[in-house]
XYZ file of N, CA and C in Angstrom:
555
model
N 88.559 88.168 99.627
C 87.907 89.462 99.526
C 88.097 90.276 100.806
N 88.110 89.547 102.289
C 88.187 90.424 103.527
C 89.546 90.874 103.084
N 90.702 90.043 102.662
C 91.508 91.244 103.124
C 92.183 92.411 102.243
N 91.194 92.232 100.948
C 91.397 93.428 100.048
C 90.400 94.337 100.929
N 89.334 93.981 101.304
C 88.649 95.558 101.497
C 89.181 96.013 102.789
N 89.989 95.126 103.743
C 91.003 95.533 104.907
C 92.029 96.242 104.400
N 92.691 95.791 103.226
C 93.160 96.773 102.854
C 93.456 98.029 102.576
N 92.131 98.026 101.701
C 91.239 99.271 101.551
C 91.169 100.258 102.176
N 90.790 99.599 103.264
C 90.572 100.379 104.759
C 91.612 101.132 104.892
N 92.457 100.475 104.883
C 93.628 101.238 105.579
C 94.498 102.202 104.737
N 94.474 101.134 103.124
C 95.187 102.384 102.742
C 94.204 104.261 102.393
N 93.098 104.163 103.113
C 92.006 105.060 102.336
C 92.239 105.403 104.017
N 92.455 105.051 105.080
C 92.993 106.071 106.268
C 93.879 106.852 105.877
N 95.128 105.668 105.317
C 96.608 106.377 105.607
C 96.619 107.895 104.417
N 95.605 107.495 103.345
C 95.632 108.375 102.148
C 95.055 109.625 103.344
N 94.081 109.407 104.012
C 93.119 110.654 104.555
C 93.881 111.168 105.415
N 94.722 110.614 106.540
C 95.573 110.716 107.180
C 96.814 111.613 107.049
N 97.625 111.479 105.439
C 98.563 112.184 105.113
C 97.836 113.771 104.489
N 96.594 113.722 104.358
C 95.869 114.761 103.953
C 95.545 115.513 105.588
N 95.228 115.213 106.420
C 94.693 116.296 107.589
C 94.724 115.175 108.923
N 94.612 116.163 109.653
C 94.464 115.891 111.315
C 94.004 114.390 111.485
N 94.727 113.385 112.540
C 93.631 112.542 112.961
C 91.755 113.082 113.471
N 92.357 114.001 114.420
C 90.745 114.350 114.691
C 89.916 114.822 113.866
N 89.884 115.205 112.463
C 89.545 115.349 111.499
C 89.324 114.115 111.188
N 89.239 112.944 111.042
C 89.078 111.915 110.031
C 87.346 111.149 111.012
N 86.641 110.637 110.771
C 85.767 110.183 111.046
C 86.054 108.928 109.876
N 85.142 107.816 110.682
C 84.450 106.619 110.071
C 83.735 106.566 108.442
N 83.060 107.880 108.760
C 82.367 107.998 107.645
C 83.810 108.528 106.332
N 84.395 109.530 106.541
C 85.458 109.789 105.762
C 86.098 108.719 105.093
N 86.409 107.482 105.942
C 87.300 106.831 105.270
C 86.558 105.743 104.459
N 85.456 105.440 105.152
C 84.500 104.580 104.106
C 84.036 105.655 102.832
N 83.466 106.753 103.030
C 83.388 107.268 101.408
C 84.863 107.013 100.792
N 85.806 107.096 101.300
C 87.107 107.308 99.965
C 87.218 106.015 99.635
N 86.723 104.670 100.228
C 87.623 103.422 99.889
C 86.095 103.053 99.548
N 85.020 103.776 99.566
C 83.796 102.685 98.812
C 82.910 101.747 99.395
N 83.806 101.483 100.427
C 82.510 100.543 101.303
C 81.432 101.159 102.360
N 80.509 100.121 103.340
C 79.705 101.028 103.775
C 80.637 100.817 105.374
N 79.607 101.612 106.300
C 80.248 101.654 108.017
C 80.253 100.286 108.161
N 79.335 99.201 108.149
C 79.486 97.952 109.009
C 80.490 97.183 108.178
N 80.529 97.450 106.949
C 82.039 96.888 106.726
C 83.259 96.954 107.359
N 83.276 98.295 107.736
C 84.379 98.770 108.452
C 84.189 98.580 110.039
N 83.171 97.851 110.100
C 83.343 97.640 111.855
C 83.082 96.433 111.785
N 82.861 95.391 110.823
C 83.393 94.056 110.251
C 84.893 94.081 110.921
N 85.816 95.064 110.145
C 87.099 94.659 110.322
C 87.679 94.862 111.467
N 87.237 96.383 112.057
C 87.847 97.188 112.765
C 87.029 97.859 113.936
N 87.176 97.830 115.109
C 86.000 98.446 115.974
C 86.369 99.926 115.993
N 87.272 100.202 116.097
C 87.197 101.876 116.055
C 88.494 102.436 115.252
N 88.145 103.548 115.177
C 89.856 104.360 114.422
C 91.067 103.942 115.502
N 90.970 104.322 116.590
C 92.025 103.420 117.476
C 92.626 102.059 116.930
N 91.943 101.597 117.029
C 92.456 100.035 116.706
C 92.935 99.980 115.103
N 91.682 100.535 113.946
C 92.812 100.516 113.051
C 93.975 101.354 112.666
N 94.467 102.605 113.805
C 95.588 102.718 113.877
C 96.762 101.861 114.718
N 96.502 101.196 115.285
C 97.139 100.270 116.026
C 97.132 98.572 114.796
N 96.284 98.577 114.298
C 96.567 97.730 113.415
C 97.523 98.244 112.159
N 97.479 99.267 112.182
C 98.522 99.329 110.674
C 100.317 99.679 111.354
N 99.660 100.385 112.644
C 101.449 100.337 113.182
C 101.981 99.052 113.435
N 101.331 97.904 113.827
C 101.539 96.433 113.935
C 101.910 95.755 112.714
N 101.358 95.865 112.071
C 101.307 95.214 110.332
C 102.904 96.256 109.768
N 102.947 97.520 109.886
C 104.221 98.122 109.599
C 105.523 97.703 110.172
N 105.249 97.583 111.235
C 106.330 96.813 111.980
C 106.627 95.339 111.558
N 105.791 94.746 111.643
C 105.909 92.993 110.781
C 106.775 93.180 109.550
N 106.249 94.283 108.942
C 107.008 94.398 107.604
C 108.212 94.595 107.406
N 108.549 95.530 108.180
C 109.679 95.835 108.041
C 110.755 95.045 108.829
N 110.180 93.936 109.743
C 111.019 93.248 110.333
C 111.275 92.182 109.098
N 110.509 91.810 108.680
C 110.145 90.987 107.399
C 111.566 91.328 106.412
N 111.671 92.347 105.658
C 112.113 93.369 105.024
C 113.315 93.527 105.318
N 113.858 93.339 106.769
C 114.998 93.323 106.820
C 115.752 92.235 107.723
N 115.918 91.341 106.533
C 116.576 89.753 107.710
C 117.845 90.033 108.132
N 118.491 91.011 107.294
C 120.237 91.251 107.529
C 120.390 92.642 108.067
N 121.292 92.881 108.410
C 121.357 94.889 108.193
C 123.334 94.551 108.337
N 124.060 94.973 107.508
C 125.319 95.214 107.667
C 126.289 96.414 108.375
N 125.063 97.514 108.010
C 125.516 99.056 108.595
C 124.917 99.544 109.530
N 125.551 100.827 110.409
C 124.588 101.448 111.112
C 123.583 101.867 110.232
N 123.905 102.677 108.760
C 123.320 103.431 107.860
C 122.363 102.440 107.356
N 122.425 101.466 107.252
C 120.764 100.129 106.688
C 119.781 100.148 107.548
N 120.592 99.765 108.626
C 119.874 100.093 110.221
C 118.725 101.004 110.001
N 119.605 102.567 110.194
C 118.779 103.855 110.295
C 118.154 103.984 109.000
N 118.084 103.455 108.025
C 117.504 103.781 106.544
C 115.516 102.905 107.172
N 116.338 101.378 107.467
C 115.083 100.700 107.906
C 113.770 101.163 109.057
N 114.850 101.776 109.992
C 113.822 102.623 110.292
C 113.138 103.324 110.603
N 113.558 104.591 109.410
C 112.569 105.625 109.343
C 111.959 105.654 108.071
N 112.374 104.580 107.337
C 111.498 104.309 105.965
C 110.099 104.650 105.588
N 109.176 104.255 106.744
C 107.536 104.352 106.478
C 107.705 105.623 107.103
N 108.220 106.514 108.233
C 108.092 107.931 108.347
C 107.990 108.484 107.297
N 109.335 108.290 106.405
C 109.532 109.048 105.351
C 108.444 109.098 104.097
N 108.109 108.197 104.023
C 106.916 107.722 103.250
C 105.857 108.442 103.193
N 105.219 108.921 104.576
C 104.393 109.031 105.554
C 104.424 109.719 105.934
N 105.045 111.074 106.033
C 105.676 111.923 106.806
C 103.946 112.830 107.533
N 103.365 113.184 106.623
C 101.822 113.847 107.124
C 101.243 113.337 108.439
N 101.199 111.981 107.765
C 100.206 110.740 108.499
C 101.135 110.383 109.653
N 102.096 110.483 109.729
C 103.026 109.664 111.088
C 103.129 111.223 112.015
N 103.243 112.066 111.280
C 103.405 113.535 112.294
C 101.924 113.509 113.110
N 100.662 113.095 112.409
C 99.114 113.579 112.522
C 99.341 112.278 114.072
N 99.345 111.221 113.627
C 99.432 110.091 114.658
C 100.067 110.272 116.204
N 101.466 111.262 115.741
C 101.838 111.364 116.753
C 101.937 112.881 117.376
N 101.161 113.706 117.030
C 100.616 114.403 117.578
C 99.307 114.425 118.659
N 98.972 113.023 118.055
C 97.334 112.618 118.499
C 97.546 112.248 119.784
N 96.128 111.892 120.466
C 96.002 111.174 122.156
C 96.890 109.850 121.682
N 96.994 109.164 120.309
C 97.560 107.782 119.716
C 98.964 107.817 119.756
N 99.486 108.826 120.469
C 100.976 109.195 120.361
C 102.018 107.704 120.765
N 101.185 107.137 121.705
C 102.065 106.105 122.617
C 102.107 104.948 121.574
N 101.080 104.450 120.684
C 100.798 103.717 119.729
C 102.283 103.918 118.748
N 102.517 105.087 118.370
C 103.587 105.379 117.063
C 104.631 105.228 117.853
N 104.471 105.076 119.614
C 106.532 105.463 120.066
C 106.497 103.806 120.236
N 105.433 102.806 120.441
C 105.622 101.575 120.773
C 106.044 100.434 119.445
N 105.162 101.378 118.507
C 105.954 100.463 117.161
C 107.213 101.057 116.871
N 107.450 101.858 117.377
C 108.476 102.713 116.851
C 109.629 101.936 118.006
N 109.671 101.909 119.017
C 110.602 100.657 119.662
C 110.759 99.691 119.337
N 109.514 98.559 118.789
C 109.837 97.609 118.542
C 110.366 97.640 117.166
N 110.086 98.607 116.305
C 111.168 98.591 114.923
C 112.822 98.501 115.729
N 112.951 99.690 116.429
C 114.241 99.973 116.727
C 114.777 98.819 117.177
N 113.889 98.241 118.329
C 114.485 96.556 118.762
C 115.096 95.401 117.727
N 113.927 95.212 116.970
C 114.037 94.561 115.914
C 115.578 94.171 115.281
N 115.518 95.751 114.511
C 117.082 96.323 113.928
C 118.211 96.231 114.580
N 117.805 96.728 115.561
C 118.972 96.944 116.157
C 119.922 95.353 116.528
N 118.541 94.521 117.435
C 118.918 92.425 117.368
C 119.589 92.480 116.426
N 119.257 92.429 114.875
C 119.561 92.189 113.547
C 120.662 93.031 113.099
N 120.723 93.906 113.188
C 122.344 94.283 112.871
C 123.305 93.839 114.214
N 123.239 93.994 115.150
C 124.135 93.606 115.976
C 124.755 91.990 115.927
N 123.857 91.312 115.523
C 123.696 90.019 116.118
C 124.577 89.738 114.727
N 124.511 90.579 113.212
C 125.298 90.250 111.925
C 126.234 90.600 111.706
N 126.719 91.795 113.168
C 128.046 92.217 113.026
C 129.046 91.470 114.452
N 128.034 90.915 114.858
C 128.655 90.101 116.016
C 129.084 88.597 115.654
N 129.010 88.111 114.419
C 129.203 86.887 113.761
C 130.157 86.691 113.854
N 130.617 85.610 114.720
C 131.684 84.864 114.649
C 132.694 85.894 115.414
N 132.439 86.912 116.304
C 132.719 87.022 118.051
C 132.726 86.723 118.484
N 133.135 86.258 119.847
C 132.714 85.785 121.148
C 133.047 86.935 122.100
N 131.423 86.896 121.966
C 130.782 88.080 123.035
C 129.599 87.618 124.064
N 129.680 88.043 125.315
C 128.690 87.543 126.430
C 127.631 87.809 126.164
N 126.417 87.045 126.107
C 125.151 87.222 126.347
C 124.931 88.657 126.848
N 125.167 88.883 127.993
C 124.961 90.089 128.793
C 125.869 91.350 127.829
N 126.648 91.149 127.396
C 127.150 92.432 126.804
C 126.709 92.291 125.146
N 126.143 91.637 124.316
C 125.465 91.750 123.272
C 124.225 92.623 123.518
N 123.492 92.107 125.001
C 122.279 92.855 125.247
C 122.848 94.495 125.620
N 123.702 94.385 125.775
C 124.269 95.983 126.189
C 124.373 96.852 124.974
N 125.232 95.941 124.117
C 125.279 96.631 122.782
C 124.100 97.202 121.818
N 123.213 95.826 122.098
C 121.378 95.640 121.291
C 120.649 96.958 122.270
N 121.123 97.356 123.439
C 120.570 98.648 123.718
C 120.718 99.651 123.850
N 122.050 100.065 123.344
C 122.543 101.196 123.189
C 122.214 101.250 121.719
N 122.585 100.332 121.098
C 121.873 100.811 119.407
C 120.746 101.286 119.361
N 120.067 100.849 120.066
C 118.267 100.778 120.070
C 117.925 102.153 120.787
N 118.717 102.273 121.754
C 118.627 103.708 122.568
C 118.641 104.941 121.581
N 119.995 104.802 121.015
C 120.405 106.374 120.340
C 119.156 106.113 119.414
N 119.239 104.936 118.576
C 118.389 105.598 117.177
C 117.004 105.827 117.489
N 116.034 105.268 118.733
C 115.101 105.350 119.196
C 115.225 107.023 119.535
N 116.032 107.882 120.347
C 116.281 109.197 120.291
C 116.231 110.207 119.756
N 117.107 109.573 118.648
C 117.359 110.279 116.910
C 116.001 110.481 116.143
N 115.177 109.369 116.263
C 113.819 109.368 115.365
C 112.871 109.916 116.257
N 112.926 109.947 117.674
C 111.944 110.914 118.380
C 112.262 112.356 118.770
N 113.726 112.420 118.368
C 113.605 113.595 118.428
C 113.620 114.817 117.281
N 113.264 113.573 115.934
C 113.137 114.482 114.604
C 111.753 114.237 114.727
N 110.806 113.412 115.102
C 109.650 113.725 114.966
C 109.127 115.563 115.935
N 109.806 115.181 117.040
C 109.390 116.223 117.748
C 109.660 117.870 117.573
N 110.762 117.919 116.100
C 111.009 118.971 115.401
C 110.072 119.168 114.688
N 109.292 118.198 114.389
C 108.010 118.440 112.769
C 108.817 117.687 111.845
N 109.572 117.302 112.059
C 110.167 116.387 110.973
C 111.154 117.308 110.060
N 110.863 118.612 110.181
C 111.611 119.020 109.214
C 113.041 119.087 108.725
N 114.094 118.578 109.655
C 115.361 118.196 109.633
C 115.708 116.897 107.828
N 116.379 116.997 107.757
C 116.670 115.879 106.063
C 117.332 114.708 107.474
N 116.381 113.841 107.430
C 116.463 112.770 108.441
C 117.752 111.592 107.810
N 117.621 111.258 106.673
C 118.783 110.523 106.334
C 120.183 110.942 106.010
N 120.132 112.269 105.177
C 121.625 113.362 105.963
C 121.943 113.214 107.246
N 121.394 113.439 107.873
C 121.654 113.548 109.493
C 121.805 112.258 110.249
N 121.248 111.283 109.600
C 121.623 109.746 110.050
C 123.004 109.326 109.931
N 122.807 109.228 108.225
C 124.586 109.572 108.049
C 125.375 110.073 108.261
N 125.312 111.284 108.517
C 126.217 111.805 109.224
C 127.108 111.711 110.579
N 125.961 111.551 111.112
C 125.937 110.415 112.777
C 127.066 109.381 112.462
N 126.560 108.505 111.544
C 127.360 107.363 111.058
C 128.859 107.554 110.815
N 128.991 108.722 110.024
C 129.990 108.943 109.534
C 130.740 109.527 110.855
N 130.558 110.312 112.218
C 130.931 110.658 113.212
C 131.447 109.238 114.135
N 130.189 108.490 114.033
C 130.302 107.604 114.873
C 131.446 106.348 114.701
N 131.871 106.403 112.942
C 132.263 105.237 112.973
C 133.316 104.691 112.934
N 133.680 103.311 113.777
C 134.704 102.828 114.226
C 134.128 102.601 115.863
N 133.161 103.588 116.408
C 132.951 103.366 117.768
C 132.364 102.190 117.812
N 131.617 101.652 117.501
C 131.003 100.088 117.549
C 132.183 99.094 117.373
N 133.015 99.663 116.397
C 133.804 98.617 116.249
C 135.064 98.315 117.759
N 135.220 99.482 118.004
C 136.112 99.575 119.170
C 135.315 98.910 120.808
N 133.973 99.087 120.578
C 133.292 98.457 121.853
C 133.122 97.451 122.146
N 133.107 96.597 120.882
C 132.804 95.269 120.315
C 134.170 94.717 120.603
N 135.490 95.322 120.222
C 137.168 95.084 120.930
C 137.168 94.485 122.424
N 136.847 95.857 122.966
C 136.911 95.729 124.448
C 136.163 94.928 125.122
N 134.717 94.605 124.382
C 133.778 93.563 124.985
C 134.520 91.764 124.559
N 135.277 92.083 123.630
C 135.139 90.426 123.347
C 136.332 89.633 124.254
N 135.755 88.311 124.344
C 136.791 87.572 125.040
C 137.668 86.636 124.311
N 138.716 86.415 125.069
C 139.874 85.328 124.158
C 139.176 84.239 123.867
């Protein structure tokens, strides 16, 4: 039962959330929409802080979850801006908020994540240095970490997966050529 009405919780933020302002949302708001009373919700959660920091944590799990492989840059970048896209109200409201640092920290460790995971599936059966895999795992992680902060910081309004692809479609062969020059006999 706790973790349906945790549930609850959260999805009756994220619902209130994609509707208006974080500073708009109070305690009381999100317990009328999901039904329970306040000490339920401070059962789970001590403040709106934390259960925004709990659902960017739990989003991130997921999607690391979600994606054991990635073959492309384009899976990569699909994975993650997925819950943005989803989300687009609620992730703009978040990171507009004082909670801003909260959305860029899950928002790295997605990029980390992906980025390990595709590199590490296109690096199969390379021989490539420790030290220059990590070079590669951060330049992936760099640009697309860039790319997604700097469409948030438009309002989002750019067509984020056009423009991913497109990237892709500019970019590609360059990974493959770096990955050349990095590998050894």
């Amino acid at each position: 039962m706790a973790d349906f009405t945790k549930k609850a919780i959260r999805n009756s933020f994220v619902k209130l959330l994609n509707e208006k302002p974080l500073k708009q949302i109070t305690v009381r708001d999100i317990v009328d929409d999901c039904g329970v009373n306040r000490n339920t919700f401070y059962y789970h959660f001590q403040d709106i802080p934390q259960l925004i920091e709990t659902i960017v944590k739990e989003d991130a799990d997921r999607i690391i979850l979600e994606s054991p492989t990635i073959t492309s840059l384009e899976g990569y970048l699909d994975a993650i801006i997925g819950f943005a896209l989803k989300n687009k109200n609620a992730v703009l409201h978040i990171y507009r908020s004082v909670n801003r640092d909260l959305y860029e920290q899950y928002q790295w460790r997605v990029c980390e994540h992906t980025a390990i995971t595709f590199i590490d599936e296109i690096l199969s059966g390379r021989n490539i240095s420790d030290s220059d895999r990590k070079l590669l795992i951060d330049y992936v992680k760099c640009v697309s970490f860039g790319v997604v902060m700097g469409w948030l910081e438009n309002g989002m309004q750019d067509d984020i997966q056009a423009y991913a692809h497109r990237l892709c479609e500019l970019k590609k062969g360059d990974l493959d050529q770096m990955i050349d020059r990095l590998e050894t006999p």
